[in-house]
PDB file of C-alpha atoms in Angstrom:
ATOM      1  CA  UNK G   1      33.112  77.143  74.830  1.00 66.00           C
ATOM      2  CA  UNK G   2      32.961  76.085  78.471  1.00 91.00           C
ATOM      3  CA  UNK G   3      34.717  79.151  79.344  1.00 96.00           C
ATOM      4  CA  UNK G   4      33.541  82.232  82.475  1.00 97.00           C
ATOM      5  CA  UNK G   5      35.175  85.029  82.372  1.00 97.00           C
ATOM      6  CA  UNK G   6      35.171  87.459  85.184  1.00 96.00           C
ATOM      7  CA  UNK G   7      36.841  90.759  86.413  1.00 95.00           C
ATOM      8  CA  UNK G   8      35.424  93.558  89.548  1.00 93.00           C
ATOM      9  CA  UNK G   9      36.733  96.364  90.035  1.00 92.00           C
ATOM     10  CA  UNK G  10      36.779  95.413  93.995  1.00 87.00           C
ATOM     11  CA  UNK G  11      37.332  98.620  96.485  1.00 86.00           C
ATOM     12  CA  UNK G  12      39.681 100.063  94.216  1.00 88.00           C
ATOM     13  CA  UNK G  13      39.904 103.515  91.501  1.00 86.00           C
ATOM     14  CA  UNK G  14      40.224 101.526  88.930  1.00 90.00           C
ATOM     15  CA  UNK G  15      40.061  97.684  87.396  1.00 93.00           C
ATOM     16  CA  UNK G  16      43.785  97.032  86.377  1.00 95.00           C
ATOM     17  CA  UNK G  17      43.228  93.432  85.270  1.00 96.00           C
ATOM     18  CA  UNK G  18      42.330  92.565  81.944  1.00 97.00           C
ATOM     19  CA  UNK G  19      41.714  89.277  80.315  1.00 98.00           C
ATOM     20  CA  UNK G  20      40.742  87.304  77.130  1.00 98.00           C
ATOM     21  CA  UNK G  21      40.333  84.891  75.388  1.00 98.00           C
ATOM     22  CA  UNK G  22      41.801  83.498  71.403  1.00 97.00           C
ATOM     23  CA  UNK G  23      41.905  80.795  68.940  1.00 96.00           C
ATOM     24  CA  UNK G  24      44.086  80.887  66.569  1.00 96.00           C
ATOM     25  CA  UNK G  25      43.888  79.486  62.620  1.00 96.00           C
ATOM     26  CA  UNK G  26      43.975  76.024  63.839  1.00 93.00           C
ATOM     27  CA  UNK G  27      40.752  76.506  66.385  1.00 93.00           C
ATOM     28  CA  UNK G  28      43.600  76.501  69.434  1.00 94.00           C
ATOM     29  CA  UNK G  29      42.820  78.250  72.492  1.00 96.00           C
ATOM     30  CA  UNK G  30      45.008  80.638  74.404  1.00 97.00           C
ATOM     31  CA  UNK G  31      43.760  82.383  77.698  1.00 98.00           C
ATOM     32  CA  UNK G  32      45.483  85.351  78.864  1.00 98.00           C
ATOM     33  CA  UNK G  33      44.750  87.625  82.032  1.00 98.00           C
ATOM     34  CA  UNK G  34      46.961  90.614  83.201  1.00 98.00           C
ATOM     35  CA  UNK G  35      47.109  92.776  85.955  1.00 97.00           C
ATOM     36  CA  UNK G  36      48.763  95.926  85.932  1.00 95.00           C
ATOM     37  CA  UNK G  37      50.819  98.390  87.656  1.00 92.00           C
ATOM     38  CA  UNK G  38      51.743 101.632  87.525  1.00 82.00           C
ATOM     39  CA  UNK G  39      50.783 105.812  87.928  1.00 63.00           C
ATOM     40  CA  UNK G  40      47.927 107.618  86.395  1.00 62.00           C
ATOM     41  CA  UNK G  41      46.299 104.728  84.382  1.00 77.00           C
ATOM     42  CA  UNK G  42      49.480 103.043  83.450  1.00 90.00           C
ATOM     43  CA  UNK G  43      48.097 100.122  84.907  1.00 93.00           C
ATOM     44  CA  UNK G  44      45.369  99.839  82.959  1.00 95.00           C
ATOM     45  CA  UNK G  45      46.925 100.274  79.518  1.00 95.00           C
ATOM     46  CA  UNK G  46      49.843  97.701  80.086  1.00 96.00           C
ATOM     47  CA  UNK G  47      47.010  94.909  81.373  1.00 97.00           C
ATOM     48  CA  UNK G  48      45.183  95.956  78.334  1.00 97.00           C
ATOM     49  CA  UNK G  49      47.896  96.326  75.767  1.00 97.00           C
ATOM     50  CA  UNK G  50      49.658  92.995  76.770  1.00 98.00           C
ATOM     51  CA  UNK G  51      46.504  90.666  76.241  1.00 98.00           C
ATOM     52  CA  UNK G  52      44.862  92.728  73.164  1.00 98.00           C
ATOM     53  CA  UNK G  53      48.671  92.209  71.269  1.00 98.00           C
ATOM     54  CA  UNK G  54      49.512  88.638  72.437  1.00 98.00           C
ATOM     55  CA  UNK G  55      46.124  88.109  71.229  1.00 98.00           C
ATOM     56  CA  UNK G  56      46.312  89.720  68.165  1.00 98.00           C
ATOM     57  CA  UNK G  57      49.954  87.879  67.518  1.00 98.00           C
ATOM     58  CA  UNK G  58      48.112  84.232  68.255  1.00 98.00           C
ATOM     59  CA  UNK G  59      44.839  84.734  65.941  1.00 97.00           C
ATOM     60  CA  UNK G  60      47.193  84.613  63.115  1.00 97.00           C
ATOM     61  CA  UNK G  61      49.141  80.990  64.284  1.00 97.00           C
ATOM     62  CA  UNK G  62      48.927  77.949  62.855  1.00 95.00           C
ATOM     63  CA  UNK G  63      50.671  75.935  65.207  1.00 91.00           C
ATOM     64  CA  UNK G  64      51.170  72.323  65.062  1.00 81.00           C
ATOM     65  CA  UNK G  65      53.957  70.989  67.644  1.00 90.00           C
ATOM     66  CA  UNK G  66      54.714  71.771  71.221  1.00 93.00           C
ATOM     67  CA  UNK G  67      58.379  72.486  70.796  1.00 94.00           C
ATOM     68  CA  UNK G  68      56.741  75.308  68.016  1.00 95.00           C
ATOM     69  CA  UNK G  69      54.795  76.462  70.264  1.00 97.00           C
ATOM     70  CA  UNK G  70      56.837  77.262  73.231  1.00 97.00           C
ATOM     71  CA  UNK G  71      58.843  79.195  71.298  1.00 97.00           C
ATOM     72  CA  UNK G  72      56.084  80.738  69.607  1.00 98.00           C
ATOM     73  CA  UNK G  73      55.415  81.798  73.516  1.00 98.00           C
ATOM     74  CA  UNK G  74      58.523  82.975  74.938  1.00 98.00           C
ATOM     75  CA  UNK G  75      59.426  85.118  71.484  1.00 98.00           C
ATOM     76  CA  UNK G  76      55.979  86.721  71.732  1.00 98.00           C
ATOM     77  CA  UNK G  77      55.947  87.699  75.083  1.00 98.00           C
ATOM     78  CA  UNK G  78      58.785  88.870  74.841  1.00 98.00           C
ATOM     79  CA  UNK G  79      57.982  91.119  71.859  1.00 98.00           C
ATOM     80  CA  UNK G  80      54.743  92.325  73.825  1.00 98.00           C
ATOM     81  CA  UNK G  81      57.211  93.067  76.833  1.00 98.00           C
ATOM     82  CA  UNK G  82      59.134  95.240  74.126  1.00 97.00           C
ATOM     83  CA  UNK G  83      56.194  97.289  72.904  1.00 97.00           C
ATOM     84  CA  UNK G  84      54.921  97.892  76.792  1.00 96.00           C
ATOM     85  CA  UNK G  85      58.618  98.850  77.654  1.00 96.00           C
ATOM     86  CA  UNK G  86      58.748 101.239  74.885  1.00 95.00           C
ATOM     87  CA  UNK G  87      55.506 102.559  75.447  1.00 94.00           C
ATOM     88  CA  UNK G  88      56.656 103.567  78.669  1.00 92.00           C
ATOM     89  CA  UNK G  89      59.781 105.525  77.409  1.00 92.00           C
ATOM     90  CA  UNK G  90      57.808 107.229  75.077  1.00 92.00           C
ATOM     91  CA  UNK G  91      55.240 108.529  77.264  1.00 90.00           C
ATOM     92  CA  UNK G  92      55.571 110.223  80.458  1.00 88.00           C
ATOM     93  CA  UNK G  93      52.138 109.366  81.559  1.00 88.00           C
ATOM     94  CA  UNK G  94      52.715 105.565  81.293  1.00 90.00           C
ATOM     95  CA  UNK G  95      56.481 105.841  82.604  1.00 89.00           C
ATOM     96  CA  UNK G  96      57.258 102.493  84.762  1.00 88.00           C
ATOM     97  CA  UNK G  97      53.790 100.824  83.856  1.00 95.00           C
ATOM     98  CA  UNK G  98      53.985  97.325  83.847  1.00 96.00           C
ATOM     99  CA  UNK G  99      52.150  94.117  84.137  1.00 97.00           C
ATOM    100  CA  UNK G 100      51.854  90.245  84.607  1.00 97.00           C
ATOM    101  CA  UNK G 101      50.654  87.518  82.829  1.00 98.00           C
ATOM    102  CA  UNK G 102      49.476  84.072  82.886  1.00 98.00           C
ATOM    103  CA  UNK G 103      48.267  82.094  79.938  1.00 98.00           C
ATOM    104  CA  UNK G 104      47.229  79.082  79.195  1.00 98.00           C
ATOM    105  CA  UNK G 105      47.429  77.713  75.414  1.00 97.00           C
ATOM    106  CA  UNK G 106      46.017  74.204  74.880  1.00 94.00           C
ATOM    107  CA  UNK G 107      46.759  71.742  72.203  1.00 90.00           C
ATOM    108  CA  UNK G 108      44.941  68.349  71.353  1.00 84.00           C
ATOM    109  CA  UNK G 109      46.233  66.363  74.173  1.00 89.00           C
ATOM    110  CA  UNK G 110      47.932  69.235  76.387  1.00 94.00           C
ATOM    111  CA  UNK G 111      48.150  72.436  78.039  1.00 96.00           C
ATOM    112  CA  UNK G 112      50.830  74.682  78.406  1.00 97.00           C
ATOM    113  CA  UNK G 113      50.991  77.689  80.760  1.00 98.00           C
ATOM    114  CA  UNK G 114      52.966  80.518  80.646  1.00 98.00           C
ATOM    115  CA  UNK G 115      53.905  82.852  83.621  1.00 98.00           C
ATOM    116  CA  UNK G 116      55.373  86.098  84.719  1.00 98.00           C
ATOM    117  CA  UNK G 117      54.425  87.682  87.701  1.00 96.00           C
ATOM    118  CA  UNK G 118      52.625  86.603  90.137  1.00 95.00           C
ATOM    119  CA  UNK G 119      49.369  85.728  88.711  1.00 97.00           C
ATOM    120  CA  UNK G 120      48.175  82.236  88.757  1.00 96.00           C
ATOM    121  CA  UNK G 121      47.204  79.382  87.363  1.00 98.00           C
ATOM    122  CA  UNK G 122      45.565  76.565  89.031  1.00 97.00           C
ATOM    123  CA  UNK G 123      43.959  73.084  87.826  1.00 96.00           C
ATOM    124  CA  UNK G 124      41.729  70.608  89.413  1.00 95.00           C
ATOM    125  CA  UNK G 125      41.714  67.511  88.773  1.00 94.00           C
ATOM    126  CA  UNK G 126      39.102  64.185  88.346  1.00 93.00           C
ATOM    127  CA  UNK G 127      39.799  63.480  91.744  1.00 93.00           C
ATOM    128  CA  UNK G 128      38.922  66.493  92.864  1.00 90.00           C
ATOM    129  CA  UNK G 129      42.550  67.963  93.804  1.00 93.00           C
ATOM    130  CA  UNK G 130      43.594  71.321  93.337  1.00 94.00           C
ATOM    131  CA  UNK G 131      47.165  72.083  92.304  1.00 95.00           C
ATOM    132  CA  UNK G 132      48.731  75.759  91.435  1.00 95.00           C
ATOM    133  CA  UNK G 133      51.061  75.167  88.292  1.00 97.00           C
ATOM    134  CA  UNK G 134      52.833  78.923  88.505  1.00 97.00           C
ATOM    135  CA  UNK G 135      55.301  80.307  91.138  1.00 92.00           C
ATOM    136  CA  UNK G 136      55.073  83.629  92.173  1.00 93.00           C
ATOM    137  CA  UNK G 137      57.871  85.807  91.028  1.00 90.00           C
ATOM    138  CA  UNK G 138      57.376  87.999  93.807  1.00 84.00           C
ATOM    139  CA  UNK G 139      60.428  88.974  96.736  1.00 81.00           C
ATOM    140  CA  UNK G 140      58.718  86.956  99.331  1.00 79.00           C
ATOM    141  CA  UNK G 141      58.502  83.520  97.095  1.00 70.00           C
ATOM    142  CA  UNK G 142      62.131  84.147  96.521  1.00 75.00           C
ATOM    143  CA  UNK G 143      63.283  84.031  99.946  1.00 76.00           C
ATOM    144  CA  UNK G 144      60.773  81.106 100.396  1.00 69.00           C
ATOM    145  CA  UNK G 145      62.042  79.490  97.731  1.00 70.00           C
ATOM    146  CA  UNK G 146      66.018  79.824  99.115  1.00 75.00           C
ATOM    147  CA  UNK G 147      65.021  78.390 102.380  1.00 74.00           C
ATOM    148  CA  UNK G 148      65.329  81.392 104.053  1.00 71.00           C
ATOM    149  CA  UNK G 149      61.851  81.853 105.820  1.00 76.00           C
ATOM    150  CA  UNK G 150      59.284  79.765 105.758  1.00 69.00           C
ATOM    151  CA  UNK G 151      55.583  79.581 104.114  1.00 71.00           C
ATOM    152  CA  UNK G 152      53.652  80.979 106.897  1.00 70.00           C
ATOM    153  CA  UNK G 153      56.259  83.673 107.072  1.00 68.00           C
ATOM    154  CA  UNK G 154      56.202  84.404 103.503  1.00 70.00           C
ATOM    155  CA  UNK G 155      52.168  84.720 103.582  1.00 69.00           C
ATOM    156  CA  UNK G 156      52.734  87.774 106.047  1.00 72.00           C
ATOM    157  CA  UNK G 157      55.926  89.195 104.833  1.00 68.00           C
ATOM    158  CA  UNK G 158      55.742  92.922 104.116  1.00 71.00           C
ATOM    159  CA  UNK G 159      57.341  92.565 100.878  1.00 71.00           C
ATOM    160  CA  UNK G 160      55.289  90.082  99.742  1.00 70.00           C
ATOM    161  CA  UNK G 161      53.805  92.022  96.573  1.00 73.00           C
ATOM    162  CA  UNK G 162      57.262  93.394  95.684  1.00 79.00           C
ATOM    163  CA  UNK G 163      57.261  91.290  91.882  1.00 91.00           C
ATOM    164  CA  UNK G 164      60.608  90.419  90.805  1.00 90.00           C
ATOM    165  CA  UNK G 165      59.712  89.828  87.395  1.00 93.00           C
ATOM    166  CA  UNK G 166      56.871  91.688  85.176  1.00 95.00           C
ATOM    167  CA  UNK G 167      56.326  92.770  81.592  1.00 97.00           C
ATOM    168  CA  UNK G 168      57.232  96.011  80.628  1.00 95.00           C
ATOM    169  CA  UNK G 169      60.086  97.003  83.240  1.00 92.00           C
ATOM    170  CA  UNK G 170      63.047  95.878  80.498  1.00 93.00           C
ATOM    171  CA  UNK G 171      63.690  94.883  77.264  1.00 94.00           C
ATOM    172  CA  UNK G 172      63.611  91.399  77.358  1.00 96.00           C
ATOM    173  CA  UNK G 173      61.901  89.106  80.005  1.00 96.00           C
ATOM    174  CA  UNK G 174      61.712  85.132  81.188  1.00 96.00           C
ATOM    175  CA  UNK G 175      59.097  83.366  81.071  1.00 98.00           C
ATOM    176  CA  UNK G 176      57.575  80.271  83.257  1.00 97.00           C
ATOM    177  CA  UNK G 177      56.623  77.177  80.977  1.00 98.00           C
ATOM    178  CA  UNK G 178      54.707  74.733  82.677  1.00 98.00           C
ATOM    179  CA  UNK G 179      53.261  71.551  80.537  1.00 96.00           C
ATOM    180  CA  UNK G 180      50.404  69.230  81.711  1.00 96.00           C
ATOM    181  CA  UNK G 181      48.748  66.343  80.083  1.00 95.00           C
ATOM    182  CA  UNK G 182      45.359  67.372  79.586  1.00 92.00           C
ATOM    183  CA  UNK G 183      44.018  63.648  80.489  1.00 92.00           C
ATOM    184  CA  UNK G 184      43.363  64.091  83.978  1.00 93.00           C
ATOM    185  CA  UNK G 185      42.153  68.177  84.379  1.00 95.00           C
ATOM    186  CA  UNK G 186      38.747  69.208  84.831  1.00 94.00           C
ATOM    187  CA  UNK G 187      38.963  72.520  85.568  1.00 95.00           C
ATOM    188  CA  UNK G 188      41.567  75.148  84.489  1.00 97.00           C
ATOM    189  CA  UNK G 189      41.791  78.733  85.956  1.00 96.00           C
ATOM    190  CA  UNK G 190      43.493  82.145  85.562  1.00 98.00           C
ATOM    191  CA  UNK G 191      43.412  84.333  88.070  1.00 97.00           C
ATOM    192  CA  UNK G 192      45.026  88.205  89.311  1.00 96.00           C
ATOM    193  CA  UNK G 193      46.048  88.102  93.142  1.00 93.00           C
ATOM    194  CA  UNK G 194      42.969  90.041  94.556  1.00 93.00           C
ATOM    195  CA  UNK G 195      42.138  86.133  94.359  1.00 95.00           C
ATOM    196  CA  UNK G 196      44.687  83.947  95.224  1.00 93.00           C
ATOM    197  CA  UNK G 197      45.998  85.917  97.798  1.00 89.00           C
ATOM    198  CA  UNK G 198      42.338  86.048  99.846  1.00 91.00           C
ATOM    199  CA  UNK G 199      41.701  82.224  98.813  1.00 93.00           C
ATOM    200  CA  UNK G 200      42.447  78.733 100.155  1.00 91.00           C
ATOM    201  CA  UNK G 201      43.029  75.506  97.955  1.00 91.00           C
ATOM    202  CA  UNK G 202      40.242  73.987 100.317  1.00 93.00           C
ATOM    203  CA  UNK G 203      38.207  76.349  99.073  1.00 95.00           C
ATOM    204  CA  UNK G 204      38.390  76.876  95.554  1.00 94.00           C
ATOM    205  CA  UNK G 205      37.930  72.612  95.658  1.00 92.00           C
ATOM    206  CA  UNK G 206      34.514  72.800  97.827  1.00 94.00           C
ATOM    207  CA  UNK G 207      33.352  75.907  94.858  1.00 95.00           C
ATOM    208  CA  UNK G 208      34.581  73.943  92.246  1.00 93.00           C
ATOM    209  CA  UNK G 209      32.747  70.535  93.023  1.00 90.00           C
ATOM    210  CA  UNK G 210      29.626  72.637  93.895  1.00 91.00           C
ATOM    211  CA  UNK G 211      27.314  70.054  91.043  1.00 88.00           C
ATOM    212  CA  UNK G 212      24.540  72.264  90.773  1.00 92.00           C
ATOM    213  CA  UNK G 213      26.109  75.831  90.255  1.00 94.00           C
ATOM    214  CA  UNK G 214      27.078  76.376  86.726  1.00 93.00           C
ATOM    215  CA  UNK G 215      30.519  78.238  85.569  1.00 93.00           C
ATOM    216  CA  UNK G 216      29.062  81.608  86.359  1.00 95.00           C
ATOM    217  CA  UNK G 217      27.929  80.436  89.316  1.00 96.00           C
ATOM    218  CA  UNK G 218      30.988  78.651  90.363  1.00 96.00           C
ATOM    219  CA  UNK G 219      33.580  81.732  89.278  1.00 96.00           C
ATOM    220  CA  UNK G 220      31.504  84.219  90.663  1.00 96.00           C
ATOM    221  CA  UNK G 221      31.470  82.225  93.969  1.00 96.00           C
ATOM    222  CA  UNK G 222      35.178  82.440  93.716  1.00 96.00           C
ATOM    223  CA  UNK G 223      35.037  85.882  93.653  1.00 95.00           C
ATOM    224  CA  UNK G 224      32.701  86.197  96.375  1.00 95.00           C
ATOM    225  CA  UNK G 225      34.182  84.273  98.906  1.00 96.00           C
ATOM    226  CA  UNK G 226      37.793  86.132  98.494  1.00 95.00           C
ATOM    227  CA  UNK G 227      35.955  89.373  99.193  1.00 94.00           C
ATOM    228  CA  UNK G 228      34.427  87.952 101.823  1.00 95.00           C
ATOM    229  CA  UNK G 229      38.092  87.077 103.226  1.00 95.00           C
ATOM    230  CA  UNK G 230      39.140  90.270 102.775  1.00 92.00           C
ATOM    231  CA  UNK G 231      40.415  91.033  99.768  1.00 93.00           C
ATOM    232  CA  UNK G 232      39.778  95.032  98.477  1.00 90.00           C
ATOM    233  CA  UNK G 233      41.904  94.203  95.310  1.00 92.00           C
ATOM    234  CA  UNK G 234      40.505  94.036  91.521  1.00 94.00           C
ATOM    235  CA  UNK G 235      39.899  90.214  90.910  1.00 96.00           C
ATOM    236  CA  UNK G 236      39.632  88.675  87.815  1.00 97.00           C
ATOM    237  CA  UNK G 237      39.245  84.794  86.903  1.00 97.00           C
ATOM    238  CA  UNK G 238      39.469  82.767  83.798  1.00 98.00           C
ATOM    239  CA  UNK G 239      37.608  79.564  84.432  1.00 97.00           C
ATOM    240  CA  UNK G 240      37.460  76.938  81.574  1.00 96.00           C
ATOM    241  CA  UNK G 241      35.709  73.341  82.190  1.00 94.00           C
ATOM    242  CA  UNK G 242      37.689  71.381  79.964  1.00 93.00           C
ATOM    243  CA  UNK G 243      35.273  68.849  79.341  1.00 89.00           C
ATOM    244  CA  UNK G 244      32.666  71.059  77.801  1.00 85.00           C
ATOM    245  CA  UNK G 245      35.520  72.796  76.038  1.00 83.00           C
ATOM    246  CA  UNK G 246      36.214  69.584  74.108  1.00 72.00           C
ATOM    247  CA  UNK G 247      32.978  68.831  73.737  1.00 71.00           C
ATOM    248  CA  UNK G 248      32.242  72.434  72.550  1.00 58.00           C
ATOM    249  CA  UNK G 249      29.617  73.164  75.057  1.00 47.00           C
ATOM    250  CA  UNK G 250      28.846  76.850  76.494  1.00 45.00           C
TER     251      UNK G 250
END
């Protein structure tokens, strides 16, 4: 399917990330990956619960339009949001778990990609460019994104992992939707934070044009190199080479 997926539990308890893949009754893809929060192994179950039901809510689509389906995606994500929020009540052991997510659905000609939290999702293109389609919806971006400090600041600010926005802290939540003709990408990818936030664009590029490693290769170089930068988070990655997607290669 030209599709890697990845996830380590890094130097960390537990592995609260948790990602998928689904197509639904029109062969349509949708990628999902979550990372969670919370005590005990809320975490865990919110990741978990969030990809399993949005995945179990898309198997049974058949959807045909774009305008159907981003509506299709904010009123499902919104109804997993529901069920994690409500888990949460119900259980004292889960109380305040929560999660992100970033997905990315694709259609004949386009992708869409949804986003709360601040997971990521990044494309390359033919000309070797890397771009990151979601903003973080974390305190730091916020005050980046109001002017009021600047990028370098933001990188280093102690409340830069403070998420304004995640599933399963209220009833309803926004979503991100970000559209992008499909054309021009080569390479789509998912990933939690224990990756972006240990990673440069310079060097997911040099990774990503390495010719002779192969998506496994490639995603678990990724992975590697973050480490090697420092991270001690769980990482997970959802790499999909879009041109042996369409050509239905492995």
């Amino acid at each position: 399917m030209g599709i890697q997926i990845d996830s380590f539990i890094g130097n960390r308890l537990s592995n609260e990330d948790y990602a998928d893949v689904f197509i639904n009754q029109q062969q349509q893809l949708m990628a999902v990956l979550c990372d969670g929060m919370g005590g005990h192994n809320g975490g865990e179950v919110a990741s978990r619960q969030a990809v399993e039901q949005l995945g179990d809510l898309w198997k049974t689509t058949e959807i045909t339009n774009q305008d159907e389906l981003t509506s299709w995606i904010t009123t499902s994500i919104n109804r997993v949001n529901a069920a994690i929020y409500q888990a949460g009540l119900e259980q004292s052991d889960l109380a305040g778990m929560g999660t992100t997510l970033v997905a990315m659905f694709c259609l004949e000609k386009t992708i869409i990609i949804a986003n709360v939290g601040d997971s990521r999702a990044y494309i390359v293109n033919r000309q070797h460019q890397v771009e990151q389609i979601t903003e973080d919806h974390s305190y730091a971006h916020e005050l980046f994104l109001r002017g009021e400090i600047t990028k370098q600041e933001e990188l280093n600010h102690q409340q830069r992992h403070m998420l304004t926005r995640s599933l399963g802290v209220g009833r309803t939540i926004e979503v991100d939707l970000f559209q992008k003709d499909l054309t021009d990408i080569r390479y789509v990818f998912l990933c939690s934070d224990g990756l972006s936030n240990n990673l440069s664009e310079s060097e997911i590029v040099s990774i990503l044009n390495q010719d002779t490693y192969s998506k496994a290769e490639k995603s678990q170089a990724l992975i590697d190199q973050s480490y090697k930068n420092g991270s001690n988070d769980n990482i997970s990655i959802v790499l999909m080479d879009m041109d042996q997607m369409q050509e239905g290669g492995s």
